[in-house]
mmCIF file with all atom_site columns, C-alpha atoms in Angstrom:
data_model
loop_
_atom_site.group_PDB
_atom_site.id
_atom_site.type_symbol
_atom_site.label_atom_id
_atom_site.label_alt_id
_atom_site.label_comp_id
_atom_site.label_asym_id
_atom_site.label_entity_id
_atom_site.label_seq_id
_atom_site.pdbx_PDB_ins_code
_atom_site.Cartn_x
_atom_site.Cartn_y
_atom_site.Cartn_z
_atom_site.occupancy
_atom_site.B_iso_or_equiv
_atom_site.pdbx_formal_charge
_atom_site.auth_seq_id
_atom_site.auth_comp_id
_atom_site.auth_asym_id
_atom_site.auth_atom_id
_atom_site.pdbx_PDB_model_num
ATOM 1   C CA . GLY A 1 1   ? -4.671 6.074   -16.154 1.00 83.00 ? 229 GLY A CA 1
ATOM 2   C CA . ASP A 1 2   ? -2.553 2.213   -15.138 1.00 88.00 ? 230 ASP A CA 1
ATOM 3   C CA . SER A 1 3   ? -4.072 0.423   -12.727 1.00 92.00 ? 231 SER A CA 1
ATOM 4   C CA . VAL A 1 4   ? -3.451 -3.101  -10.751 1.00 95.00 ? 232 VAL A CA 1
ATOM 5   C CA . THR A 1 5   ? -6.599 -4.652  -8.957  1.00 95.00 ? 233 THR A CA 1
ATOM 6   C CA . GLN A 1 6   ? -5.888 -7.961  -7.131  1.00 94.00 ? 234 GLN A CA 1
ATOM 7   C CA . MET A 1 7   ? -7.689 -10.073 -5.075  1.00 87.00 ? 235 MET A CA 1
ATOM 8   C CA . GLU A 1 8   ? -8.383 -8.903  -1.764  1.00 84.00 ? 236 GLU A CA 1
ATOM 9   C CA . GLY A 1 9   ? -7.397 -11.122 1.093   1.00 84.00 ? 237 GLY A CA 1
ATOM 10  C CA . PRO A 1 10  ? -6.810 -12.099 3.693   1.00 94.00 ? 238 PRO A CA 1
ATOM 11  C CA . VAL A 1 11  ? -6.145 -15.928 1.837   1.00 96.00 ? 239 VAL A CA 1
ATOM 12  C CA . THR A 1 12  ? -5.699 -19.064 4.439   1.00 97.00 ? 240 THR A CA 1
ATOM 13  C CA . LEU A 1 13  ? -4.598 -22.134 3.066   1.00 97.00 ? 241 LEU A CA 1
ATOM 14  C CA . SER A 1 14  ? -3.423 -25.470 4.544   1.00 97.00 ? 242 SER A CA 1
ATOM 15  C CA . GLU A 1 15  ? -0.020 -26.441 3.624   1.00 97.00 ? 243 GLU A CA 1
ATOM 16  C CA . GLU A 1 16  ? 0.118  -28.514 0.329   1.00 96.00 ? 244 GLU A CA 1
ATOM 17  C CA . ALA A 1 17  ? -3.244 -26.822 -1.203  1.00 97.00 ? 245 ALA A CA 1
ATOM 18  C CA . PHE A 1 18  ? -3.148 -25.069 -4.411  1.00 97.00 ? 246 PHE A CA 1
ATOM 19  C CA . LEU A 1 19  ? -2.893 -21.213 -3.927  1.00 97.00 ? 247 LEU A CA 1
ATOM 20  C CA . THR A 1 20  ? -4.440 -18.616 -7.135  1.00 97.00 ? 248 THR A CA 1
ATOM 21  C CA . ILE A 1 21  ? -4.391 -14.996 -6.191  1.00 97.00 ? 249 ILE A CA 1
ATOM 22  C CA . ASN A 1 22  ? -5.989 -13.198 -9.259  1.00 97.00 ? 250 ASN A CA 1
ATOM 23  C CA . CYS A 1 23  ? -4.866 -10.145 -10.670 1.00 97.00 ? 251 CYS A CA 1
ATOM 24  C CA . THR A 1 24  ? -5.654 -7.968  -13.739 1.00 97.00 ? 252 THR A CA 1
ATOM 25  C CA . TYR A 1 25  ? -4.810 -4.376  -14.955 1.00 95.00 ? 253 TYR A CA 1
ATOM 26  C CA . THR A 1 26  ? -5.549 -1.327  -17.009 1.00 93.00 ? 254 THR A CA 1
ATOM 27  C CA . ALA A 1 27  ? -2.627 -0.445  -19.001 1.00 89.00 ? 255 ALA A CA 1
ATOM 28  C CA . THR A 1 28  ? -2.067 1.544   -22.211 1.00 81.00 ? 256 THR A CA 1
ATOM 29  C CA . GLY A 1 29  ? 1.085  0.225   -24.659 1.00 80.00 ? 257 GLY A CA 1
ATOM 30  C CA . TYR A 1 30  ? 2.333  -2.831  -23.236 1.00 83.00 ? 258 TYR A CA 1
ATOM 31  C CA . PRO A 1 31  ? 3.053  -3.289  -19.967 1.00 90.00 ? 259 PRO A CA 1
ATOM 32  C CA . SER A 1 32  ? 5.451  -5.648  -18.009 1.00 91.00 ? 260 SER A CA 1
ATOM 33  C CA . LEU A 1 33  ? 3.702  -7.150  -15.220 1.00 94.00 ? 261 LEU A CA 1
ATOM 34  C CA . PHE A 1 34  ? 5.479  -7.740  -11.745 1.00 95.00 ? 262 PHE A CA 1
ATOM 35  C CA . TRP A 1 35  ? 4.083  -9.876  -8.919  1.00 97.00 ? 263 TRP A CA 1
ATOM 36  C CA . TYR A 1 36  ? 6.270  -8.689  -5.858  1.00 96.00 ? 264 TYR A CA 1
ATOM 37  C CA . VAL A 1 37  ? 6.540  -10.638 -2.286  1.00 96.00 ? 265 VAL A CA 1
ATOM 38  C CA . GLN A 1 38  ? 6.788  -8.985  1.307   1.00 93.00 ? 266 GLN A CA 1
ATOM 39  C CA . TYR A 1 39  ? 7.782  -11.419 4.148   1.00 93.00 ? 267 TYR A CA 1
ATOM 40  C CA . PRO A 1 40  ? 6.753  -10.725 7.243   1.00 88.00 ? 268 PRO A CA 1
ATOM 41  C CA . GLY A 1 41  ? 9.187  -7.791  8.662   1.00 83.00 ? 269 GLY A CA 1
ATOM 42  C CA . GLU A 1 42  ? 11.271 -7.820  5.529   1.00 85.00 ? 270 GLU A CA 1
ATOM 43  C CA . GLY A 1 43  ? 11.280 -5.552  2.644   1.00 85.00 ? 271 GLY A CA 1
ATOM 44  C CA . LEU A 1 44  ? 9.768  -5.990  -0.758  1.00 92.00 ? 272 LEU A CA 1
ATOM 45  C CA . GLN A 1 45  ? 11.049 -8.501  -3.448  1.00 92.00 ? 273 GLN A CA 1
ATOM 46  C CA . LEU A 1 46  ? 10.745 -9.305  -6.752  1.00 94.00 ? 274 LEU A CA 1
ATOM 47  C CA . LEU A 1 47  ? 8.927  -12.742 -7.156  1.00 96.00 ? 275 LEU A CA 1
ATOM 48  C CA . LEU A 1 48  ? 8.828  -12.967 -11.063 1.00 96.00 ? 276 LEU A CA 1
ATOM 49  C CA . LYS A 1 49  ? 8.049  -10.757 -13.786 1.00 94.00 ? 277 LYS A CA 1
ATOM 50  C CA . ALA A 1 50  ? 6.494  -11.047 -17.477 1.00 94.00 ? 278 ALA A CA 1
ATOM 51  C CA . THR A 1 51  ? 7.839  -8.656  -19.929 1.00 89.00 ? 279 THR A CA 1
ATOM 52  C CA . LYS A 1 52  ? 5.131  -9.205  -22.662 1.00 89.00 ? 280 LYS A CA 1
ATOM 53  C CA . ALA A 1 53  ? 1.996  -11.202 -23.831 1.00 92.00 ? 281 ALA A CA 1
ATOM 54  C CA . ASP A 1 54  ? 1.730  -15.129 -23.474 1.00 94.00 ? 282 ASP A CA 1
ATOM 55  C CA . ASP A 1 55  ? 5.540  -14.735 -20.918 1.00 95.00 ? 283 ASP A CA 1
ATOM 56  C CA . LYS A 1 56  ? 5.234  -17.090 -18.265 1.00 97.00 ? 284 LYS A CA 1
ATOM 57  C CA . GLY A 1 57  ? 7.231  -15.308 -15.069 1.00 96.00 ? 285 GLY A CA 1
ATOM 58  C CA . SER A 1 58  ? 8.587  -18.345 -12.532 1.00 97.00 ? 286 SER A CA 1
ATOM 59  C CA . ASN A 1 59  ? 10.398 -18.824 -9.339  1.00 96.00 ? 287 ASN A CA 1
ATOM 60  C CA . LYS A 1 60  ? 9.888  -20.920 -6.297  1.00 95.00 ? 288 LYS A CA 1
ATOM 61  C CA . GLY A 1 61  ? 6.978  -22.635 -7.605  1.00 97.00 ? 289 GLY A CA 1
ATOM 62  C CA . PHE A 1 62  ? 4.826  -19.621 -8.460  1.00 98.00 ? 290 PHE A CA 1
ATOM 63  C CA . GLU A 1 63  ? 4.004  -19.145 -12.034 1.00 98.00 ? 291 GLU A CA 1
ATOM 64  C CA . ALA A 1 64  ? 2.242  -16.037 -13.447 1.00 98.00 ? 292 ALA A CA 1
ATOM 65  C CA . THR A 1 65  ? 1.496  -15.675 -16.939 1.00 98.00 ? 293 THR A CA 1
ATOM 66  C CA . TYR A 1 66  ? 0.962  -12.368 -18.994 1.00 96.00 ? 294 TYR A CA 1
ATOM 67  C CA . ARG A 1 67  ? -2.384 -12.540 -20.769 1.00 96.00 ? 295 ARG A CA 1
ATOM 68  C CA . LYS A 1 68  ? -3.165 -9.536  -22.757 1.00 93.00 ? 296 LYS A CA 1
ATOM 69  C CA . GLU A 1 69  ? -6.778 -11.057 -24.121 1.00 94.00 ? 297 GLU A CA 1
ATOM 70  C CA . THR A 1 70  ? -7.860 -10.954 -20.559 1.00 95.00 ? 298 THR A CA 1
ATOM 71  C CA . THR A 1 71  ? -5.467 -8.577  -19.180 1.00 95.00 ? 299 THR A CA 1
ATOM 72  C CA . SER A 1 72  ? -4.136 -10.487 -16.445 1.00 97.00 ? 300 SER A CA 1
ATOM 73  C CA . PHE A 1 73  ? -1.487 -12.226 -14.416 1.00 98.00 ? 301 PHE A CA 1
ATOM 74  C CA . HIS A 1 74  ? -2.680 -14.550 -11.938 1.00 98.00 ? 302 HIS A CA 1
ATOM 75  C CA . LEU A 1 75  ? 0.137  -15.766 -9.664  1.00 98.00 ? 303 LEU A CA 1
ATOM 76  C CA . GLU A 1 76  ? -0.128 -19.678 -8.735  1.00 98.00 ? 304 GLU A CA 1
ATOM 77  C CA . LYS A 1 77  ? 1.503  -21.986 -6.630  1.00 98.00 ? 305 LYS A CA 1
ATOM 78  C CA . GLY A 1 78  ? 0.679  -26.075 -6.996  1.00 97.00 ? 306 GLY A CA 1
ATOM 79  C CA . SER A 1 79  ? 1.463  -26.887 -3.630  1.00 96.00 ? 307 SER A CA 1
ATOM 80  C CA . VAL A 1 80  ? 2.393  -23.525 -0.739  1.00 97.00 ? 308 VAL A CA 1
ATOM 81  C CA . GLN A 1 81  ? 4.312  -24.284 2.355   1.00 97.00 ? 309 GLN A CA 1
ATOM 82  C CA . VAL A 1 82  ? 4.241  -22.293 5.910   1.00 97.00 ? 310 VAL A CA 1
ATOM 83  C CA . SER A 1 83  ? 7.508  -20.593 4.284   1.00 96.00 ? 311 SER A CA 1
ATOM 84  C CA . ASP A 1 84  ? 5.298  -18.624 2.022   1.00 97.00 ? 312 ASP A CA 1
ATOM 85  C CA . SER A 1 85  ? 3.102  -16.884 4.428   1.00 97.00 ? 313 SER A CA 1
ATOM 86  C CA . ALA A 1 86  ? 3.445  -12.956 3.169   1.00 96.00 ? 314 ALA A CA 1
ATOM 87  C CA . VAL A 1 87  ? 2.098  -10.324 1.669   1.00 95.00 ? 315 VAL A CA 1
ATOM 88  C CA . TYR A 1 88  ? 1.715  -10.164 -2.335  1.00 97.00 ? 316 TYR A CA 1
ATOM 89  C CA . PHE A 1 89  ? 2.047  -7.349  -4.783  1.00 96.00 ? 317 PHE A CA 1
ATOM 90  C CA . CYS A 1 90  ? 1.018  -7.617  -8.352  1.00 97.00 ? 318 CYS A CA 1
ATOM 91  C CA . ALA A 1 91  ? 2.400  -4.489  -10.219 1.00 95.00 ? 319 ALA A CA 1
ATOM 92  C CA . LEU A 1 92  ? 2.782  -2.921  -13.757 1.00 92.00 ? 320 LEU A CA 1
ATOM 93  C CA . ARG A 1 93  ? 5.092  -0.996  -15.390 1.00 89.00 ? 321 ARG A CA 1
ATOM 94  C CA . GLY A 1 94  ? 3.319  0.934   -18.012 1.00 79.00 ? 322 GLY A CA 1
ATOM 95  C CA . GLY A 1 95  ? 4.332  0.780   -22.071 1.00 67.00 ? 323 GLY A CA 1
ATOM 96  C CA . GLY A 1 96  ? 4.071  4.757   -21.611 1.00 60.00 ? 324 GLY A CA 1
ATOM 97  C CA . SER A 1 97  ? 6.652  4.779   -18.971 1.00 57.00 ? 325 SER A CA 1
ATOM 98  C CA . ASN A 1 98  ? 9.926  2.958   -18.172 1.00 61.00 ? 326 ASN A CA 1
ATOM 99  C CA . TYR A 1 99  ? 9.883  3.942   -14.749 1.00 79.00 ? 327 TYR A CA 1
ATOM 100 C CA . LYS A 1 100 ? 7.105  4.106   -12.284 1.00 85.00 ? 328 LYS A CA 1
ATOM 101 C CA . LEU A 1 101 ? 5.309  0.831   -10.464 1.00 90.00 ? 329 LEU A CA 1
ATOM 102 C CA . THR A 1 102 ? 1.750  0.715   -10.344 1.00 92.00 ? 330 THR A CA 1
ATOM 103 C CA . PHE A 1 103 ? 0.662  -1.276  -7.448  1.00 95.00 ? 331 PHE A CA 1
ATOM 104 C CA . GLY A 1 104 ? -2.469 -3.557  -6.776  1.00 94.00 ? 332 GLY A CA 1
ATOM 105 C CA . LYS A 1 105 ? -3.063 -3.510  -2.578  1.00 93.00 ? 333 LYS A CA 1
ATOM 106 C CA . GLY A 1 106 ? -2.086 -6.298  -1.634  1.00 94.00 ? 334 GLY A CA 1
ATOM 107 C CA . THR A 1 107 ? -3.293 -10.055 -0.043  1.00 95.00 ? 335 THR A CA 1
ATOM 108 C CA . LEU A 1 108 ? -2.189 -11.258 2.801   1.00 95.00 ? 336 LEU A CA 1
ATOM 109 C CA . LEU A 1 109 ? -1.463 -15.322 1.777   1.00 97.00 ? 337 LEU A CA 1
ATOM 110 C CA . THR A 1 110 ? -0.931 -17.441 5.617   1.00 97.00 ? 338 THR A CA 1
ATOM 111 C CA . VAL A 1 111 ? -0.085 -21.072 5.088   1.00 97.00 ? 339 VAL A CA 1
ATOM 112 C CA . ASN A 1 112 ? -0.679 -23.068 8.405   1.00 96.00 ? 340 ASN A CA 1
ATOM 113 C CA . PRO A 1 113 ? 0.419  -26.385 8.924   1.00 95.00 ? 341 PRO A CA 1
ATOM 114 C CA . GLY B 2 1   ? 26.572 -7.180  -3.000  1.00 54.00 ? 286 GLY B CA 1
ATOM 115 C CA . ALA B 2 2   ? 24.774 -4.850  -0.614  1.00 80.00 ? 287 ALA B CA 1
ATOM 116 C CA . GLY B 2 3   ? 21.248 -3.922  -1.715  1.00 90.00 ? 288 GLY B CA 1
ATOM 117 C CA . VAL B 2 4   ? 19.523 -1.229  -1.219  1.00 93.00 ? 289 VAL B CA 1
ATOM 118 C CA . SER B 2 5   ? 19.650 0.314   2.296   1.00 94.00 ? 290 SER B CA 1
ATOM 119 C CA . GLN B 2 6   ? 17.790 2.796   3.915   1.00 96.00 ? 291 GLN B CA 1
ATOM 120 C CA . SER B 2 7   ? 18.230 5.457   7.253   1.00 96.00 ? 292 SER B CA 1
ATOM 121 C CA . PRO B 2 8   ? 16.674 5.408   9.999   1.00 97.00 ? 293 PRO B CA 1
ATOM 122 C CA . SER B 2 9   ? 14.393 2.330   9.842   1.00 95.00 ? 294 SER B CA 1
ATOM 123 C CA . ASN B 2 10  ? 11.992 4.089   12.344  1.00 96.00 ? 295 ASN B CA 1
ATOM 124 C CA . LYS B 2 11  ? 11.358 7.306   12.790  1.00 97.00 ? 296 LYS B CA 1
ATOM 125 C CA . VAL B 2 12  ? 8.548  9.031   15.768  1.00 97.00 ? 297 VAL B CA 1
ATOM 126 C CA . THR B 2 13  ? 8.185  12.736  15.269  1.00 97.00 ? 298 THR B CA 1
ATOM 127 C CA . GLU B 2 14  ? 6.106  15.315  16.456  1.00 97.00 ? 299 GLU B CA 1
ATOM 128 C CA . LYS B 2 15  ? 3.287  16.913  14.182  1.00 97.00 ? 300 LYS B CA 1
ATOM 129 C CA . GLY B 2 16  ? 4.823  20.028  12.784  1.00 97.00 ? 301 GLY B CA 1
ATOM 130 C CA . LYS B 2 17  ? 8.394  19.107  12.909  1.00 97.00 ? 302 LYS B CA 1
ATOM 131 C CA . ASP B 2 18  ? 10.608 18.627  9.998   1.00 98.00 ? 303 ASP B CA 1
ATOM 132 C CA . VAL B 2 19  ? 12.047 14.780  8.798   1.00 98.00 ? 304 VAL B CA 1
ATOM 133 C CA . GLU B 2 20  ? 14.812 13.545  6.623   1.00 98.00 ? 305 GLU B CA 1
ATOM 134 C CA . LEU B 2 21  ? 14.650 9.615   5.235   1.00 98.00 ? 306 LEU B CA 1
ATOM 135 C CA . ARG B 2 22  ? 17.950 8.453   3.653   1.00 97.00 ? 307 ARG B CA 1
ATOM 136 C CA . CYS B 2 23  ? 18.080 6.075   0.804   1.00 97.00 ? 308 CYS B CA 1
ATOM 137 C CA . ASP B 2 24  ? 21.190 4.074   -0.422  1.00 96.00 ? 309 ASP B CA 1
ATOM 138 C CA . PRO B 2 25  ? 20.815 2.780   -3.958  1.00 94.00 ? 310 PRO B CA 1
ATOM 139 C CA . ILE B 2 26  ? 22.998 -0.469  -5.047  1.00 92.00 ? 311 ILE B CA 1
ATOM 140 C CA . SER B 2 27  ? 26.171 0.895   -6.463  1.00 91.00 ? 312 SER B CA 1
ATOM 141 C CA . GLY B 2 28  ? 26.105 1.424   -10.029 1.00 87.00 ? 313 GLY B CA 1
ATOM 142 C CA . HIS B 2 29  ? 21.983 2.161   -10.000 1.00 89.00 ? 314 HIS B CA 1
ATOM 143 C CA . THR B 2 30  ? 21.337 5.140   -12.063 1.00 87.00 ? 315 THR B CA 1
ATOM 144 C CA . ALA B 2 31  ? 17.357 5.153   -11.362 1.00 89.00 ? 316 ALA B CA 1
ATOM 145 C CA . LEU B 2 32  ? 15.994 5.585   -8.256  1.00 92.00 ? 317 LEU B CA 1
ATOM 146 C CA . TYR B 2 33  ? 12.754 5.634   -6.546  1.00 93.00 ? 318 TYR B CA 1
ATOM 147 C CA . TRP B 2 34  ? 10.692 6.318   -3.577  1.00 96.00 ? 319 TRP B CA 1
ATOM 148 C CA . TYR B 2 35  ? 7.150  4.920   -2.919  1.00 96.00 ? 320 TYR B CA 1
ATOM 149 C CA . ARG B 2 36  ? 5.122  5.408   0.269   1.00 96.00 ? 321 ARG B CA 1
ATOM 150 C CA . GLN B 2 37  ? 3.190  2.014   1.655   1.00 92.00 ? 322 GLN B CA 1
ATOM 151 C CA . SER B 2 38  ? 0.444  3.057   4.117   1.00 90.00 ? 323 SER B CA 1
ATOM 152 C CA . LEU B 2 39  ? -2.907 1.136   4.846   1.00 80.00 ? 324 LEU B CA 1
ATOM 153 C CA . GLY B 2 40  ? -5.658 3.501   3.572   1.00 72.00 ? 325 GLY B CA 1
ATOM 154 C CA . GLN B 2 41  ? -3.798 4.233   0.271   1.00 75.00 ? 326 GLN B CA 1
ATOM 155 C CA . GLY B 2 42  ? -1.103 0.709   -0.336  1.00 83.00 ? 327 GLY B CA 1
ATOM 156 C CA . LEU B 2 43  ? 1.510  1.159   -2.004  1.00 91.00 ? 328 LEU B CA 1
ATOM 157 C CA . GLU B 2 44  ? 1.809  4.840   -4.142  1.00 93.00 ? 329 GLU B CA 1
ATOM 158 C CA . PHE B 2 45  ? 4.857  5.947   -6.294  1.00 92.00 ? 330 PHE B CA 1
ATOM 159 C CA . LEU B 2 46  ? 6.155  9.882   -4.866  1.00 94.00 ? 331 LEU B CA 1
ATOM 160 C CA . ILE B 2 47  ? 8.972  10.370  -7.766  1.00 94.00 ? 332 ILE B CA 1
ATOM 161 C CA . TYR B 2 48  ? 11.537 8.799   -9.375  1.00 90.00 ? 333 TYR B CA 1
ATOM 162 C CA . PHE B 2 49  ? 15.358 10.321  -10.168 1.00 90.00 ? 334 PHE B CA 1
ATOM 163 C CA . GLN B 2 50  ? 17.459 9.354   -13.207 1.00 86.00 ? 335 GLN B CA 1
ATOM 164 C CA . GLY B 2 51  ? 20.930 10.556  -12.204 1.00 87.00 ? 336 GLY B CA 1
ATOM 165 C CA . ASN B 2 52  ? 20.744 13.814  -10.056 1.00 89.00 ? 337 ASN B CA 1
ATOM 166 C CA . SER B 2 53  ? 17.098 14.867  -12.025 1.00 88.00 ? 338 SER B CA 1
ATOM 167 C CA . ALA B 2 54  ? 14.072 13.989  -11.352 1.00 87.00 ? 339 ALA B CA 1
ATOM 168 C CA . PRO B 2 55  ? 11.951 14.045  -14.421 1.00 81.00 ? 340 PRO B CA 1
ATOM 169 C CA . ASP B 2 56  ? 9.054  12.719  -12.295 1.00 83.00 ? 341 ASP B CA 1
ATOM 170 C CA . LYS B 2 57  ? 7.573  14.094  -9.043  1.00 86.00 ? 342 LYS B CA 1
ATOM 171 C CA . SER B 2 58  ? 4.091  13.813  -9.716  1.00 86.00 ? 343 SER B CA 1
ATOM 172 C CA . GLY B 2 59  ? 3.704  11.759  -6.928  1.00 91.00 ? 344 GLY B CA 1
ATOM 173 C CA . LEU B 2 60  ? 4.513  14.221  -4.026  1.00 94.00 ? 345 LEU B CA 1
ATOM 174 C CA . PRO B 2 61  ? 1.358  14.573  -1.972  1.00 92.00 ? 346 PRO B CA 1
ATOM 175 C CA . SER B 2 62  ? 2.481  18.066  -0.825  1.00 93.00 ? 347 SER B CA 1
ATOM 176 C CA . ASP B 2 63  ? 4.796  20.888  -1.732  1.00 94.00 ? 348 ASP B CA 1
ATOM 177 C CA . ARG B 2 64  ? 6.102  19.942  2.427   1.00 97.00 ? 349 ARG B CA 1
ATOM 178 C CA . PHE B 2 65  ? 7.426  17.045  0.261   1.00 97.00 ? 350 PHE B CA 1
ATOM 179 C CA . SER B 2 66  ? 10.882 16.940  -1.199  1.00 96.00 ? 351 SER B CA 1
ATOM 180 C CA . ALA B 2 67  ? 13.666 14.836  -2.377  1.00 96.00 ? 352 ALA B CA 1
ATOM 181 C CA . GLU B 2 68  ? 17.349 15.500  -3.588  1.00 95.00 ? 353 GLU B CA 1
ATOM 182 C CA . ARG B 2 69  ? 19.890 13.082  -5.062  1.00 95.00 ? 354 ARG B CA 1
ATOM 183 C CA . THR B 2 70  ? 23.302 14.389  -4.993  1.00 89.00 ? 355 THR B CA 1
ATOM 184 C CA . GLY B 2 71  ? 26.458 12.650  -7.104  1.00 88.00 ? 356 GLY B CA 1
ATOM 185 C CA . GLY B 2 72  ? 24.056 9.880   -8.964  1.00 83.00 ? 357 GLY B CA 1
ATOM 186 C CA . SER B 2 73  ? 23.747 8.002   -5.301  1.00 92.00 ? 358 SER B CA 1
ATOM 187 C CA . VAL B 2 74  ? 22.468 8.786   -2.204  1.00 96.00 ? 359 VAL B CA 1
ATOM 188 C CA . SER B 2 75  ? 18.506 10.596  -1.794  1.00 97.00 ? 360 SER B CA 1
ATOM 189 C CA . THR B 2 76  ? 17.132 12.305  0.953   1.00 97.00 ? 361 THR B CA 1
ATOM 190 C CA . LEU B 2 77  ? 13.193 12.641  1.285   1.00 97.00 ? 362 LEU B CA 1
ATOM 191 C CA . THR B 2 78  ? 13.001 15.397  3.238   1.00 98.00 ? 363 THR B CA 1
ATOM 192 C CA . ILE B 2 79  ? 9.511  15.835  4.890   1.00 98.00 ? 364 ILE B CA 1
ATOM 193 C CA . GLN B 2 80  ? 8.322  19.661  5.970   1.00 98.00 ? 365 GLN B CA 1
ATOM 194 C CA . ARG B 2 81  ? 5.771  20.472  8.933   1.00 97.00 ? 366 ARG B CA 1
ATOM 195 C CA . THR B 2 82  ? 4.706  16.598  9.213   1.00 97.00 ? 367 THR B CA 1
ATOM 196 C CA . GLN B 2 83  ? 1.270  15.716  10.064  1.00 97.00 ? 368 GLN B CA 1
ATOM 197 C CA . GLN B 2 84  ? -0.505 12.572  11.546  1.00 95.00 ? 369 GLN B CA 1
ATOM 198 C CA . GLU B 2 85  ? -1.450 11.231  7.626   1.00 94.00 ? 370 GLU B CA 1
ATOM 199 C CA . ASP B 2 86  ? 1.681  11.633  6.840   1.00 96.00 ? 371 ASP B CA 1
ATOM 200 C CA . SER B 2 87  ? 2.151  7.890   8.883   1.00 96.00 ? 372 SER B CA 1
ATOM 201 C CA . ALA B 2 88  ? 3.499  5.276   6.672   1.00 96.00 ? 373 ALA B CA 1
ATOM 202 C CA . VAL B 2 89  ? 6.777  3.491   5.358   1.00 95.00 ? 374 VAL B CA 1
ATOM 203 C CA . TYR B 2 90  ? 8.874  5.441   2.892   1.00 97.00 ? 375 TYR B CA 1
ATOM 204 C CA . LEU B 2 91  ? 10.357 2.904   0.790   1.00 96.00 ? 376 LEU B CA 1
ATOM 205 C CA . CYS B 2 92  ? 13.103 3.837   -1.829  1.00 96.00 ? 377 CYS B CA 1
ATOM 206 C CA . ALA B 2 93  ? 13.594 1.566   -4.889  1.00 94.00 ? 378 ALA B CA 1
ATOM 207 C CA . SER B 2 94  ? 16.693 1.636   -7.313  1.00 92.00 ? 379 SER B CA 1
ATOM 208 C CA . SER B 2 95  ? 17.612 -0.112  -10.944 1.00 89.00 ? 380 SER B CA 1
ATOM 209 C CA . SER B 2 96  ? 19.898 -0.296  -13.411 1.00 85.00 ? 381 SER B CA 1
ATOM 210 C CA . GLN B 2 97  ? 19.669 0.699   -17.338 1.00 69.00 ? 382 GLN B CA 1
ATOM 211 C CA . LEU B 2 98  ? 19.254 -2.679  -19.239 1.00 60.00 ? 383 LEU B CA 1
ATOM 212 C CA . ALA B 2 99  ? 19.411 -1.882  -22.735 1.00 51.00 ? 384 ALA B CA 1
ATOM 213 C CA . GLY B 2 100 ? 16.163 -3.299  -24.554 1.00 50.00 ? 385 GLY B CA 1
ATOM 214 C CA . GLY B 2 101 ? 14.708 -4.775  -21.410 1.00 50.00 ? 386 GLY B CA 1
ATOM 215 C CA . PRO B 2 102 ? 12.603 -3.549  -18.169 1.00 54.00 ? 387 PRO B CA 1
ATOM 216 C CA . GLU B 2 103 ? 14.092 -2.259  -15.182 1.00 74.00 ? 388 GLU B CA 1
ATOM 217 C CA . THR B 2 104 ? 14.001 -4.482  -11.958 1.00 84.00 ? 389 THR B CA 1
ATOM 218 C CA . GLN B 2 105 ? 13.069 -2.324  -9.257  1.00 89.00 ? 390 GLN B CA 1
ATOM 219 C CA . TYR B 2 106 ? 14.919 -3.624  -5.915  1.00 91.00 ? 391 TYR B CA 1
ATOM 220 C CA . PHE B 2 107 ? 13.768 -2.059  -2.288  1.00 93.00 ? 392 PHE B CA 1
ATOM 221 C CA . GLY B 2 108 ? 14.861 -1.381  0.951   1.00 94.00 ? 393 GLY B CA 1
ATOM 222 C CA . PRO B 2 109 ? 13.732 -2.404  4.106   1.00 92.00 ? 394 PRO B CA 1
ATOM 223 C CA . GLY B 2 110 ? 11.707 0.898   4.248   1.00 94.00 ? 395 GLY B CA 1
ATOM 224 C CA . THR B 2 111 ? 12.022 4.004   6.779   1.00 96.00 ? 396 THR B CA 1
ATOM 225 C CA . ARG B 2 112 ? 8.356  3.227   9.170   1.00 95.00 ? 397 ARG B CA 1
ATOM 226 C CA . LEU B 2 113 ? 7.531  7.287   9.907   1.00 97.00 ? 398 LEU B CA 1
ATOM 227 C CA . LEU B 2 114 ? 5.209  8.302   12.368  1.00 97.00 ? 399 LEU B CA 1
ATOM 228 C CA . VAL B 2 115 ? 3.355  11.272  13.680  1.00 97.00 ? 400 VAL B CA 1
ATOM 229 C CA . LEU B 2 116 ? 2.233  12.101  16.689  1.00 96.00 ? 401 LEU B CA 1
#
């Protein structure tokens, strides 16, 4: 079945540091890929998405590129801020279905001033 | 416009009691999803509705769990004879049907259930 593996946290960075959170997946067909973010005390929010190979999703300075050859969708940001502190979830919607999201375990990011 | 809303935000119950969790999707969204977020299992899919029908109930963990959706809008997730392992945050999401494109799922704030 479909699965998502993402880098385990927690990740602690200083403000303005470079961020990478690794995400790899296993899926049949051609999945769509997502990053969701959960800020403290809030619900899950879509951060960015990509629907086909080589697509790059971007939002709020975050980027991720859909790499079919390496089955990866790593999240990056060039300069993190304290306000980026949150839990980040990588997820896929399998090509064989158009509904169910399969999530990774989540990565807690803490950014210190 | 209003997002997905869920009630109650928190629920504490005693083992063996029944609970009902409510989800109000974004107006006009035909698809509705329930997920569970727990420490040990991460985020798990429970059930999916398209309109009032549930084509996929495969994620429901046991027959104590059931869900319904009426009028293509509000959904209720019911857990009968609650157990301590049911303690989790129950998340609801909704999406529209986009022709030729992925349906982005928008999540509610969740209901935090604690079974004592």
